[in-house]
Short mmCIF file of N, CA, C and O in Angstrom, two decimals:
data_model
loop_
_atom_site.label_atom_id
_atom_site.label_comp_id
_atom_site.label_asym_id
_atom_site.label_seq_id
_atom_site.Cartn_x
_atom_site.Cartn_y
_atom_site.Cartn_z
N MET A 1 0.83 -1.20 0.00
CA MET A 1 0.00 0.00 0.00
C MET A 1 0.88 1.27 0.00
O MET A 1 0.55 2.22 -0.68
N THR A 2 1.97 1.22 0.75
CA THR A 2 2.86 2.38 0.82
C THR A 2 3.46 2.68 -0.55
O THR A 2 3.56 3.85 -0.94
N LEU A 3 3.85 1.65 -1.27
CA LEU A 3 4.40 1.85 -2.61
C LEU A 3 3.37 2.46 -3.55
O LEU A 3 3.71 3.30 -4.39
N LEU A 4 2.12 2.04 -3.41
CA LEU A 4 1.06 2.60 -4.25
C LEU A 4 0.87 4.08 -3.97
O LEU A 4 0.72 4.89 -4.89
N ILE A 5 0.91 4.47 -2.70
CA ILE A 5 0.77 5.88 -2.33
C ILE A 5 1.94 6.69 -2.86
O ILE A 5 1.76 7.78 -3.43
N ILE A 6 3.15 6.18 -2.71
CA ILE A 6 4.34 6.87 -3.23
C ILE A 6 4.26 7.02 -4.74
O ILE A 6 4.54 8.09 -5.29
N PHE A 7 3.85 5.96 -5.43
CA PHE A 7 3.70 6.00 -6.88
C PHE A 7 2.68 7.06 -7.29
O PHE A 7 2.94 7.86 -8.19
N CYS A 8 1.55 7.12 -6.60
CA CYS A 8 0.51 8.10 -6.93
C CYS A 8 0.99 9.52 -6.65
O CYS A 8 0.68 10.44 -7.41
N LEU A 9 1.74 9.72 -5.57
CA LEU A 9 2.28 11.05 -5.28
C LEU A 9 3.28 11.50 -6.34
O LEU A 9 3.30 12.67 -6.72
N LEU A 10 4.10 10.57 -6.82
CA LEU A 10 5.04 10.91 -7.89
C LEU A 10 4.31 11.28 -9.18
O LEU A 10 4.69 12.23 -9.88
N ILE A 11 3.26 10.55 -9.49
CA ILE A 11 2.47 10.86 -10.69
C ILE A 11 1.77 12.22 -10.51
O ILE A 11 1.73 13.02 -11.45
N LEU A 12 1.26 12.48 -9.31
CA LEU A 12 0.61 13.77 -9.04
C LEU A 12 1.61 14.92 -9.20
O LEU A 12 1.29 15.94 -9.81
N TYR A 13 2.82 14.74 -8.68
CA TYR A 13 3.85 15.77 -8.83
C TYR A 13 4.16 16.02 -10.31
O TYR A 13 4.24 17.16 -10.76
N ASN A 14 4.32 14.95 -11.06
CA ASN A 14 4.59 15.07 -12.49
C ASN A 14 3.45 15.75 -13.22
O ASN A 14 3.66 16.58 -14.11
N PHE A 15 2.21 15.42 -12.84
CA PHE A 15 1.03 16.05 -13.46
C PHE A 15 1.00 17.54 -13.18
O PHE A 15 0.79 18.35 -14.09
N ILE A 16 1.21 17.92 -11.91
CA ILE A 16 1.15 19.34 -11.55
C ILE A 16 2.27 20.11 -12.25
O ILE A 16 2.05 21.19 -12.80
N LYS A 17 3.47 19.55 -12.27
CA LYS A 17 4.61 20.19 -12.94
C LYS A 17 4.32 20.33 -14.45
O LYS A 17 4.56 21.37 -15.04
N GLY A 18 3.77 19.27 -15.04
CA GLY A 18 3.50 19.28 -16.48
C GLY A 18 2.37 20.22 -16.88
O GLY A 18 2.28 20.64 -18.03
N THR A 19 1.51 20.57 -15.93
CA THR A 19 0.40 21.46 -16.22
C THR A 19 0.88 22.85 -16.60
O THR A 19 0.21 23.55 -17.34
N PHE A 20 2.04 23.24 -16.11
CA PHE A 20 2.53 24.60 -16.35
C PHE A 20 3.68 24.64 -17.36
O PHE A 20 4.34 25.66 -17.50
N GLN A 21 3.91 23.53 -18.06
CA GLN A 21 4.92 23.49 -19.11
C GLN A 21 4.24 23.30 -20.46
O GLN A 21 3.17 22.70 -20.54
N PHE A 22 4.86 23.82 -21.50
CA PHE A 22 4.31 23.66 -22.84
C PHE A 22 4.54 22.24 -23.33
O PHE A 22 5.63 21.69 -23.18
N GLU A 23 3.50 21.63 -23.91
CA GLU A 23 3.58 20.29 -24.48
C GLU A 23 3.15 20.35 -25.93
O GLU A 23 2.32 21.17 -26.31
N THR A 24 3.68 19.45 -26.73
CA THR A 24 3.33 19.39 -28.14
C THR A 24 1.93 18.80 -28.30
O THR A 24 1.58 17.83 -27.64
N VAL A 25 1.16 19.37 -29.19
CA VAL A 25 -0.17 18.85 -29.50
C VAL A 25 0.00 17.54 -30.26
O VAL A 25 0.74 17.48 -31.25
N THR A 26 -0.68 16.48 -29.81
CA THR A 26 -0.59 15.18 -30.47
C THR A 26 -1.96 14.70 -30.90
O THR A 26 -2.98 15.10 -30.32
N LYS A 27 -1.98 13.84 -31.90
CA LYS A 27 -3.25 13.26 -32.35
C LYS A 27 -3.87 12.38 -31.29
O LYS A 27 -5.08 12.31 -31.16
N THR A 28 -3.03 11.70 -30.50
CA THR A 28 -3.55 10.81 -29.47
C THR A 28 -4.37 11.57 -28.44
O THR A 28 -5.49 11.18 -28.12
N SER A 29 -3.84 12.66 -27.93
CA SER A 29 -4.54 13.37 -26.86
C SER A 29 -5.73 14.19 -27.35
O SER A 29 -6.66 14.41 -26.59
N PHE A 30 -5.73 14.61 -28.60
CA PHE A 30 -6.81 15.47 -29.06
C PHE A 30 -7.79 14.81 -30.01
O PHE A 30 -8.82 15.40 -30.33
N ILE A 31 -7.50 13.61 -30.48
CA ILE A 31 -8.42 12.93 -31.41
C ILE A 31 -8.77 11.54 -30.91
O ILE A 31 -9.94 11.21 -30.72
N ILE A 32 -7.77 10.71 -30.67
CA ILE A 32 -8.01 9.30 -30.37
C ILE A 32 -8.70 9.11 -29.01
O ILE A 32 -9.69 8.38 -28.91
N ILE A 33 -8.21 9.76 -27.95
CA ILE A 33 -8.80 9.58 -26.63
C ILE A 33 -10.24 10.11 -26.57
O ILE A 33 -11.13 9.43 -26.05
N PRO A 34 -10.56 11.30 -27.11
CA PRO A 34 -11.96 11.73 -27.11
C PRO A 34 -12.89 10.80 -27.91
O PRO A 34 -14.02 10.55 -27.49
N ILE A 35 -12.41 10.28 -29.04
CA ILE A 35 -13.24 9.35 -29.82
C ILE A 35 -13.47 8.07 -29.02
O ILE A 35 -14.59 7.54 -28.98
N TYR A 36 -12.43 7.57 -28.36
CA TYR A 36 -12.56 6.38 -27.52
C TYR A 36 -13.59 6.62 -26.40
O TYR A 36 -14.44 5.77 -26.14
N ALA A 37 -13.51 7.78 -25.75
CA ALA A 37 -14.46 8.09 -24.67
C ALA A 37 -15.89 8.16 -25.20
O ALA A 37 -16.83 7.67 -24.56
N LEU A 38 -16.08 8.74 -26.37
CA LEU A 38 -17.42 8.82 -26.97
C LEU A 38 -17.96 7.44 -27.30
O LEU A 38 -19.12 7.12 -26.99
N VAL A 39 -17.13 6.59 -27.90
CA VAL A 39 -17.57 5.23 -28.24
C VAL A 39 -17.94 4.44 -26.98
O VAL A 39 -18.97 3.76 -26.94
N MET A 40 -17.11 4.54 -25.94
CA MET A 40 -17.40 3.82 -24.70
C MET A 40 -18.68 4.34 -24.03
O MET A 40 -19.44 3.56 -23.46
N THR A 41 -18.94 5.63 -24.11
CA THR A 41 -20.18 6.18 -23.56
C THR A 41 -21.38 5.63 -24.32
O THR A 41 -22.38 5.22 -23.70
N ILE A 42 -21.32 5.61 -25.63
CA ILE A 42 -22.43 5.08 -26.44
C ILE A 42 -22.65 3.61 -26.15
O ILE A 42 -23.79 3.16 -25.99
N ILE A 43 -21.57 2.84 -26.04
CA ILE A 43 -21.70 1.41 -25.73
C ILE A 43 -22.35 1.22 -24.36
O ILE A 43 -23.25 0.38 -24.20
N SER A 44 -21.93 2.00 -23.38
CA SER A 44 -22.50 1.84 -22.04
C SER A 44 -23.97 2.25 -21.98
O SER A 44 -24.74 1.67 -21.22
N ILE A 45 -24.37 3.22 -22.79
CA ILE A 45 -25.78 3.61 -22.82
C ILE A 45 -26.63 2.46 -23.35
O ILE A 45 -27.71 2.17 -22.82
N PHE A 46 -26.14 1.76 -24.38
CA PHE A 46 -26.93 0.67 -24.96
C PHE A 46 -26.86 -0.62 -24.14
O PHE A 46 -27.77 -1.44 -24.22
N THR A 47 -25.78 -0.82 -23.39
CA THR A 47 -25.70 -2.04 -22.59
C THR A 47 -26.44 -1.92 -21.27
O THR A 47 -26.91 -2.91 -20.74
N GLU A 48 -26.54 -0.72 -20.74
CA GLU A 48 -27.29 -0.50 -19.49
C GLU A 48 -28.69 -0.06 -19.87
O GLU A 48 -28.91 1.07 -20.26
N GLN A 49 -29.62 -0.96 -19.76
CA GLN A 49 -30.97 -0.69 -20.23
C GLN A 49 -31.88 0.00 -19.21
O GLN A 49 -33.03 0.25 -19.49
N GLN A 50 -31.38 0.29 -18.02
CA GLN A 50 -32.21 0.97 -17.03
C GLN A 50 -32.29 2.45 -17.38
O GLN A 50 -31.30 3.08 -17.72
N GLU A 51 -33.48 3.01 -17.25
CA GLU A 51 -33.68 4.40 -17.68
C GLU A 51 -32.92 5.41 -16.84
O GLU A 51 -32.52 6.46 -17.32
N TRP A 52 -32.68 5.11 -15.58
CA TRP A 52 -31.97 6.08 -14.75
C TRP A 52 -30.50 6.16 -15.14
O TRP A 52 -29.86 7.18 -14.91
N HIS A 53 -29.95 5.13 -15.76
CA HIS A 53 -28.56 5.20 -16.24
C HIS A 53 -28.44 6.25 -17.34
O HIS A 53 -27.45 6.97 -17.40
N LEU A 54 -29.42 6.32 -18.21
CA LEU A 54 -29.41 7.33 -19.26
C LEU A 54 -29.50 8.73 -18.66
O LEU A 54 -28.78 9.64 -19.09
N LEU A 55 -30.32 8.90 -17.64
CA LEU A 55 -30.45 10.20 -16.97
C LEU A 55 -29.13 10.60 -16.32
O LEU A 55 -28.69 11.75 -16.46
N VAL A 56 -28.49 9.67 -15.63
CA VAL A 56 -27.20 9.95 -14.99
C VAL A 56 -26.17 10.32 -16.06
O VAL A 56 -25.40 11.27 -15.89
N THR A 57 -26.16 9.61 -17.18
CA THR A 57 -25.22 9.90 -18.26
C THR A 57 -25.45 11.30 -18.82
O THR A 57 -24.48 12.04 -19.05
N ILE A 58 -26.69 11.68 -19.03
CA ILE A 58 -27.00 13.01 -19.56
C ILE A 58 -26.54 14.09 -18.59
O ILE A 58 -25.93 15.09 -18.99
N VAL A 59 -26.82 13.91 -17.30
CA VAL A 59 -26.40 14.88 -16.29
C VAL A 59 -24.87 14.99 -16.26
O VAL A 59 -24.31 16.09 -16.22
N LEU A 60 -24.19 13.85 -16.31
CA LEU A 60 -22.73 13.87 -16.28
C LEU A 60 -22.14 14.49 -17.55
O LEU A 60 -21.10 15.16 -17.49
N ILE A 61 -22.79 14.30 -18.68
CA ILE A 61 -22.33 14.95 -19.92
C ILE A 61 -22.44 16.47 -19.79
O ILE A 61 -21.52 17.21 -20.16
N LEU A 62 -23.54 16.95 -19.23
CA LEU A 62 -23.72 18.40 -19.04
C LEU A 62 -22.68 18.95 -18.06
O LEU A 62 -22.10 20.02 -18.31
N ILE A 63 -22.43 18.23 -16.97
CA ILE A 63 -21.41 18.65 -16.02
C ILE A 63 -20.04 18.64 -16.70
O ILE A 63 -19.23 19.56 -16.52
N GLY A 64 -19.77 17.61 -17.51
CA GLY A 64 -18.50 17.51 -18.23
C GLY A 64 -18.29 18.66 -19.19
O GLY A 64 -17.18 19.17 -19.32
N ILE A 65 -19.35 19.08 -19.87
CA ILE A 65 -19.24 20.21 -20.80
C ILE A 65 -18.89 21.48 -20.03
O ILE A 65 -18.01 22.25 -20.44
N MET A 66 -19.55 21.70 -18.90
CA MET A 66 -19.26 22.89 -18.09
C MET A 66 -17.83 22.86 -17.54
O MET A 66 -17.13 23.88 -17.57
N LEU A 67 -17.40 21.69 -17.04
CA LEU A 67 -16.03 21.60 -16.52
C LEU A 67 -15.00 21.75 -17.63
O LEU A 67 -13.95 22.38 -17.43
N GLY A 68 -15.26 21.18 -18.80
CA GLY A 68 -14.36 21.33 -19.93
C GLY A 68 -14.22 22.78 -20.35
O GLY A 68 -13.12 23.26 -20.66
N TRP A 69 -15.33 23.49 -20.37
CA TRP A 69 -15.31 24.92 -20.72
C TRP A 69 -14.51 25.69 -19.68
O TRP A 69 -13.68 26.54 -20.01
N PHE A 70 -14.71 25.37 -18.39
CA PHE A 70 -13.97 26.03 -17.32
C PHE A 70 -12.47 25.77 -17.45
O PHE A 70 -11.66 26.68 -17.26
N GLN A 71 -12.09 24.55 -17.80
CA GLN A 71 -10.68 24.21 -17.89
C GLN A 71 -9.95 24.93 -19.02
O GLN A 71 -8.73 25.03 -19.00
N THR A 72 -10.66 25.45 -19.99
CA THR A 72 -10.00 26.15 -21.10
C THR A 72 -9.63 27.59 -20.77
O THR A 72 -8.94 28.22 -21.57
N PHE A 73 -10.05 28.11 -19.63
CA PHE A 73 -9.77 29.50 -19.30
C PHE A 73 -8.29 29.83 -19.25
O PHE A 73 -7.89 30.93 -19.60
N SER A 74 -7.46 28.91 -18.79
CA SER A 74 -6.04 29.23 -18.64
C SER A 74 -5.15 28.56 -19.69
O SER A 74 -3.93 28.63 -19.59
N VAL A 75 -5.73 27.92 -20.68
CA VAL A 75 -4.94 27.24 -21.71
C VAL A 75 -4.29 28.28 -22.62
O VAL A 75 -4.92 29.23 -23.06
N ARG A 76 -3.01 28.08 -22.88
CA ARG A 76 -2.27 28.94 -23.80
C ARG A 76 -1.74 28.06 -24.93
O ARG A 76 -1.16 27.01 -24.68
N ILE A 77 -1.90 28.53 -26.15
CA ILE A 77 -1.44 27.80 -27.33
C ILE A 77 -0.45 28.68 -28.08
O ILE A 77 -0.71 29.86 -28.30
N VAL A 78 0.68 28.08 -28.46
CA VAL A 78 1.68 28.82 -29.22
C VAL A 78 2.03 28.05 -30.48
O VAL A 78 2.03 26.83 -30.50
N LYS A 79 2.29 28.79 -31.52
CA LYS A 79 2.70 28.22 -32.81
C LYS A 79 4.22 28.33 -32.88
O LYS A 79 4.77 29.43 -32.79
N THR A 80 4.89 27.20 -33.01
CA THR A 80 6.34 27.21 -33.05
C THR A 80 6.84 27.42 -34.47
O THR A 80 6.09 27.28 -35.44
N ALA A 81 8.11 27.74 -34.59
CA ALA A 81 8.71 27.93 -35.91
C ALA A 81 9.02 26.59 -36.57
O ALA A 81 9.20 26.51 -37.78
N LYS A 82 9.05 25.53 -35.76
CA LYS A 82 9.36 24.20 -36.29
C LYS A 82 8.20 23.67 -37.10
O LYS A 82 7.05 24.04 -36.89
N LYS A 83 8.51 22.78 -38.05
CA LYS A 83 7.48 22.16 -38.87
C LYS A 83 7.61 20.65 -38.79
O LYS A 83 8.71 20.12 -38.59
N ASP A 84 6.48 19.95 -38.95
CA ASP A 84 6.51 18.49 -38.93
C ASP A 84 6.90 17.97 -40.31
O ASP A 84 7.21 18.73 -41.22
N LYS A 85 6.88 16.64 -40.48
CA LYS A 85 7.32 16.05 -41.74
C LYS A 85 6.40 16.38 -42.91
O LYS A 85 6.77 16.20 -44.06
N TYR A 86 5.20 16.89 -42.63
CA TYR A 86 4.26 17.26 -43.69
C TYR A 86 4.32 18.76 -44.02
O TYR A 86 3.57 19.25 -44.85
N GLY A 87 5.17 19.50 -43.31
CA GLY A 87 5.31 20.93 -43.56
C GLY A 87 4.36 21.79 -42.75
O GLY A 87 4.30 23.00 -42.97
N ASN A 88 3.62 21.21 -41.82
CA ASN A 88 2.71 21.98 -40.97
C ASN A 88 3.45 22.48 -39.73
O ASN A 88 4.34 21.81 -39.22
N HIS A 89 3.05 23.66 -39.26
CA HIS A 89 3.66 24.19 -38.05
C HIS A 89 3.29 23.31 -36.86
O HIS A 89 2.20 22.74 -36.79
N ILE A 90 4.21 23.20 -35.92
CA ILE A 90 3.97 22.44 -34.69
C ILE A 90 3.43 23.40 -33.65
O ILE A 90 3.96 24.49 -33.43
N PHE A 91 2.33 23.00 -32.99
CA PHE A 91 1.72 23.81 -31.95
C PHE A 91 2.01 23.20 -30.59
O PHE A 91 2.10 21.98 -30.45
N LYS A 92 2.17 24.06 -29.59
CA LYS A 92 2.34 23.60 -28.21
C LYS A 92 1.29 24.28 -27.36
O LYS A 92 0.81 25.37 -27.68
N TYR A 93 0.93 23.60 -26.26
CA TYR A 93 -0.07 24.16 -25.35
C TYR A 93 0.36 23.99 -23.90
O TYR A 93 1.14 23.12 -23.56
N ARG A 94 -0.15 24.89 -23.05
CA ARG A 94 0.07 24.82 -21.62
C ARG A 94 -1.29 24.93 -20.95
O ARG A 94 -2.08 25.81 -21.26
N ARG A 95 -1.59 24.02 -20.03
CA ARG A 95 -2.93 23.94 -19.44
C ARG A 95 -3.20 25.02 -18.41
O ARG A 95 -4.21 25.69 -18.48
N GLY A 96 -2.40 25.19 -17.39
CA GLY A 96 -2.55 26.25 -16.41
C GLY A 96 -3.44 25.90 -15.22
O GLY A 96 -3.88 24.77 -15.03
N TRP A 97 -3.70 26.93 -14.39
CA TRP A 97 -4.41 26.74 -13.13
C TRP A 97 -5.84 26.26 -13.30
O TRP A 97 -6.32 25.41 -12.54
N ALA A 98 -6.57 26.81 -14.24
CA ALA A 98 -7.98 26.41 -14.41
C ALA A 98 -8.07 24.92 -14.74
O ALA A 98 -8.98 24.23 -14.28
N TYR A 99 -7.13 24.42 -15.50
CA TYR A 99 -7.11 23.00 -15.82
C TYR A 99 -6.88 22.17 -14.56
O TYR A 99 -7.51 21.14 -14.35
N LEU A 100 -5.97 22.62 -13.71
CA LEU A 100 -5.67 21.92 -12.47
C LEU A 100 -6.88 21.92 -11.54
O LEU A 100 -7.23 20.89 -10.96
N TYR A 101 -7.55 23.06 -11.40
CA TYR A 101 -8.78 23.11 -10.59
C TYR A 101 -9.86 22.22 -11.19
O TYR A 101 -10.59 21.54 -10.48
N GLY A 102 -9.97 22.24 -12.50
CA GLY A 102 -10.95 21.40 -13.17
C GLY A 102 -10.68 19.92 -12.95
O GLY A 102 -11.60 19.12 -12.79
N PHE A 103 -9.40 19.54 -12.91
CA PHE A 103 -9.03 18.16 -12.62
C PHE A 103 -9.56 17.75 -11.26
O PHE A 103 -10.14 16.67 -11.10
N ALA A 104 -9.38 18.62 -10.26
CA ALA A 104 -9.88 18.32 -8.91
C ALA A 104 -11.42 18.22 -8.91
O ALA A 104 -11.99 17.34 -8.26
N LEU A 105 -12.08 19.09 -9.66
CA LEU A 105 -13.55 19.05 -9.73
C LEU A 105 -14.04 17.78 -10.43
O LEU A 105 -15.03 17.18 -10.00
N VAL A 106 -13.37 17.36 -11.48
CA VAL A 106 -13.75 16.13 -12.17
C VAL A 106 -13.60 14.94 -11.22
O VAL A 106 -14.47 14.07 -11.16
N PHE A 107 -12.53 14.93 -10.45
CA PHE A 107 -12.32 13.86 -9.48
C PHE A 107 -13.44 13.86 -8.44
O PHE A 107 -13.98 12.80 -8.10
N MET A 108 -13.81 15.04 -7.95
CA MET A 108 -14.89 15.12 -6.96
C MET A 108 -16.23 14.67 -7.54
O MET A 108 -17.01 14.00 -6.86
N VAL A 109 -16.51 15.03 -8.78
CA VAL A 109 -17.75 14.59 -9.43
C VAL A 109 -17.75 13.07 -9.57
O VAL A 109 -18.76 12.42 -9.33
N GLU A 110 -16.61 12.49 -9.94
CA GLU A 110 -16.50 11.04 -10.10
C GLU A 110 -16.77 10.32 -8.77
O GLU A 110 -17.54 9.38 -8.71
N VAL A 111 -16.15 10.80 -7.70
CA VAL A 111 -16.33 10.17 -6.38
C VAL A 111 -17.77 10.38 -5.89
O VAL A 111 -18.39 9.45 -5.36
N THR A 112 -18.32 11.57 -6.08
CA THR A 112 -19.69 11.85 -5.66
C THR A 112 -20.68 10.97 -6.42
O THR A 112 -21.63 10.42 -5.83
N THR A 113 -20.48 10.81 -7.70
CA THR A 113 -21.36 9.95 -8.51
C THR A 113 -21.31 8.51 -8.02
O THR A 113 -22.35 7.87 -7.87
N ASP A 114 -20.10 8.02 -7.76
CA ASP A 114 -19.98 6.65 -7.23
C ASP A 114 -20.70 6.51 -5.90
O ASP A 114 -21.38 5.51 -5.65
N HIS A 115 -20.58 7.52 -5.04
CA HIS A 115 -21.25 7.47 -3.74
C HIS A 115 -22.77 7.49 -3.89
O HIS A 115 -23.49 6.73 -3.24
N LEU A 116 -23.26 8.37 -4.76
CA LEU A 116 -24.71 8.48 -4.96
C LEU A 116 -25.30 7.23 -5.61
O LEU A 116 -26.47 6.90 -5.38
N LEU A 117 -24.50 6.52 -6.40
CA LEU A 117 -24.97 5.28 -7.02
C LEU A 117 -24.82 4.08 -6.08
O LEU A 117 -25.14 2.96 -6.45
N GLY A 118 -24.33 4.33 -4.85
CA GLY A 118 -24.24 3.28 -3.85
C GLY A 118 -23.01 2.40 -3.96
O GLY A 118 -22.98 1.33 -3.37
N LEU A 119 -22.00 2.86 -4.68
CA LEU A 119 -20.78 2.07 -4.78
C LEU A 119 -19.93 2.28 -3.53
O LEU A 119 -19.85 3.37 -2.99
N LYS A 120 -19.32 1.22 -3.07
CA LYS A 120 -18.51 1.25 -1.87
C LYS A 120 -17.16 1.90 -2.16
O LYS A 120 -16.51 1.57 -3.15
N MET A 121 -16.73 2.84 -1.31
CA MET A 121 -15.48 3.54 -1.52
C MET A 121 -14.45 3.11 -0.48
O MET A 121 -14.71 3.13 0.71
N THR A 122 -13.29 2.73 -0.97
CA THR A 122 -12.14 2.42 -0.12
C THR A 122 -11.00 3.33 -0.56
O THR A 122 -11.09 4.02 -1.58
N PHE A 123 -9.93 3.32 0.20
CA PHE A 123 -8.78 4.14 -0.16
C PHE A 123 -8.20 3.70 -1.50
O PHE A 123 -7.88 4.53 -2.35
N LYS A 124 -8.09 2.39 -1.70
CA LYS A 124 -7.59 1.89 -2.99
C LYS A 124 -8.55 2.27 -4.11
O LYS A 124 -8.12 2.58 -5.22
N GLY A 125 -9.85 2.25 -3.82
CA GLY A 125 -10.84 2.65 -4.81
C GLY A 125 -10.70 4.11 -5.20
O GLY A 125 -10.82 4.47 -6.37
N LEU A 126 -10.40 4.96 -4.21
CA LEU A 126 -10.18 6.38 -4.50
C LEU A 126 -8.94 6.57 -5.38
O LEU A 126 -8.96 7.37 -6.32
N LEU A 127 -7.87 5.85 -5.08
CA LEU A 127 -6.67 5.94 -5.91
C LEU A 127 -6.96 5.47 -7.33
O LEU A 127 -6.48 6.06 -8.30
N PHE A 128 -7.76 4.41 -7.45
CA PHE A 128 -8.13 3.91 -8.77
C PHE A 128 -8.95 4.94 -9.54
O PHE A 128 -8.72 5.20 -10.71
N GLU A 129 -9.93 5.57 -8.86
CA GLU A 129 -10.73 6.62 -9.50
C GLU A 129 -9.86 7.78 -9.95
O GLU A 129 -10.05 8.34 -11.01
N TRP A 130 -8.87 8.12 -9.13
CA TRP A 130 -7.97 9.20 -9.46
C TRP A 130 -7.19 8.87 -10.73
O TRP A 130 -7.02 9.71 -11.61
N GLN A 131 -6.74 7.62 -10.86
CA GLN A 131 -6.02 7.20 -12.06
C GLN A 131 -6.92 7.26 -13.30
O GLN A 131 -6.49 7.67 -14.36
N ILE A 132 -8.19 6.86 -13.14
CA ILE A 132 -9.12 6.89 -14.26
C ILE A 132 -9.37 8.32 -14.70
O ILE A 132 -9.40 8.62 -15.89
N VAL A 133 -9.58 9.22 -13.74
CA VAL A 133 -9.80 10.63 -14.08
C VAL A 133 -8.60 11.19 -14.82
O VAL A 133 -8.75 11.91 -15.81
N LYS A 134 -7.40 10.86 -14.39
CA LYS A 134 -6.20 11.35 -15.08
C LYS A 134 -6.16 10.84 -16.51
O LYS A 134 -5.80 11.57 -17.41
N PHE A 135 -6.54 9.59 -16.71
CA PHE A 135 -6.54 9.04 -18.07
C PHE A 135 -7.57 9.77 -18.94
O PHE A 135 -7.31 10.10 -20.08
N LYS A 136 -8.73 10.02 -18.38
CA LYS A 136 -9.78 10.71 -19.13
C LYS A 136 -9.35 12.11 -19.52
O LYS A 136 -9.80 12.66 -20.52
N LEU A 137 -8.50 12.73 -18.69
CA LEU A 137 -8.06 14.08 -18.97
C LEU A 137 -6.76 14.14 -19.77
O LEU A 137 -6.08 15.14 -19.79
N ASN A 138 -6.41 13.02 -20.39
CA ASN A 138 -5.28 12.96 -21.34
C ASN A 138 -3.93 13.25 -20.72
O ASN A 138 -3.13 13.99 -21.29
N ILE A 139 -3.68 12.66 -19.58
CA ILE A 139 -2.39 12.89 -18.94
C ILE A 139 -1.43 11.85 -19.39
O ILE A 139 -1.69 10.71 -19.42
#
């Protein structure tokens, strides 16, 4: 358990440090992961046939849109002089404070939703939810 906590703290440090540094825009983080999330949401809507699951999904989508909009407040994008192999300019972005606050809010929404749906929360479960939220936010 101690190693898991140390590992998570190191990842958290790396995430916070990386939030304020410029990173190159990649197809994986801006195209593939959002498409994957959309496909998984559609699959889960059709596999869960209870009507309240659809309602929860709609509410979470609306909350996600608001949090995503909030997280863009501090994003900075720069066009570099470098070009890729196709001759296009390379862009870099920096997330900033609003993104970091939004990350914490997404985590809180995830934990609150699990609690409201009656899922049992343990410390390991919280660490697992934290890892899932980080993956969803393209870290």
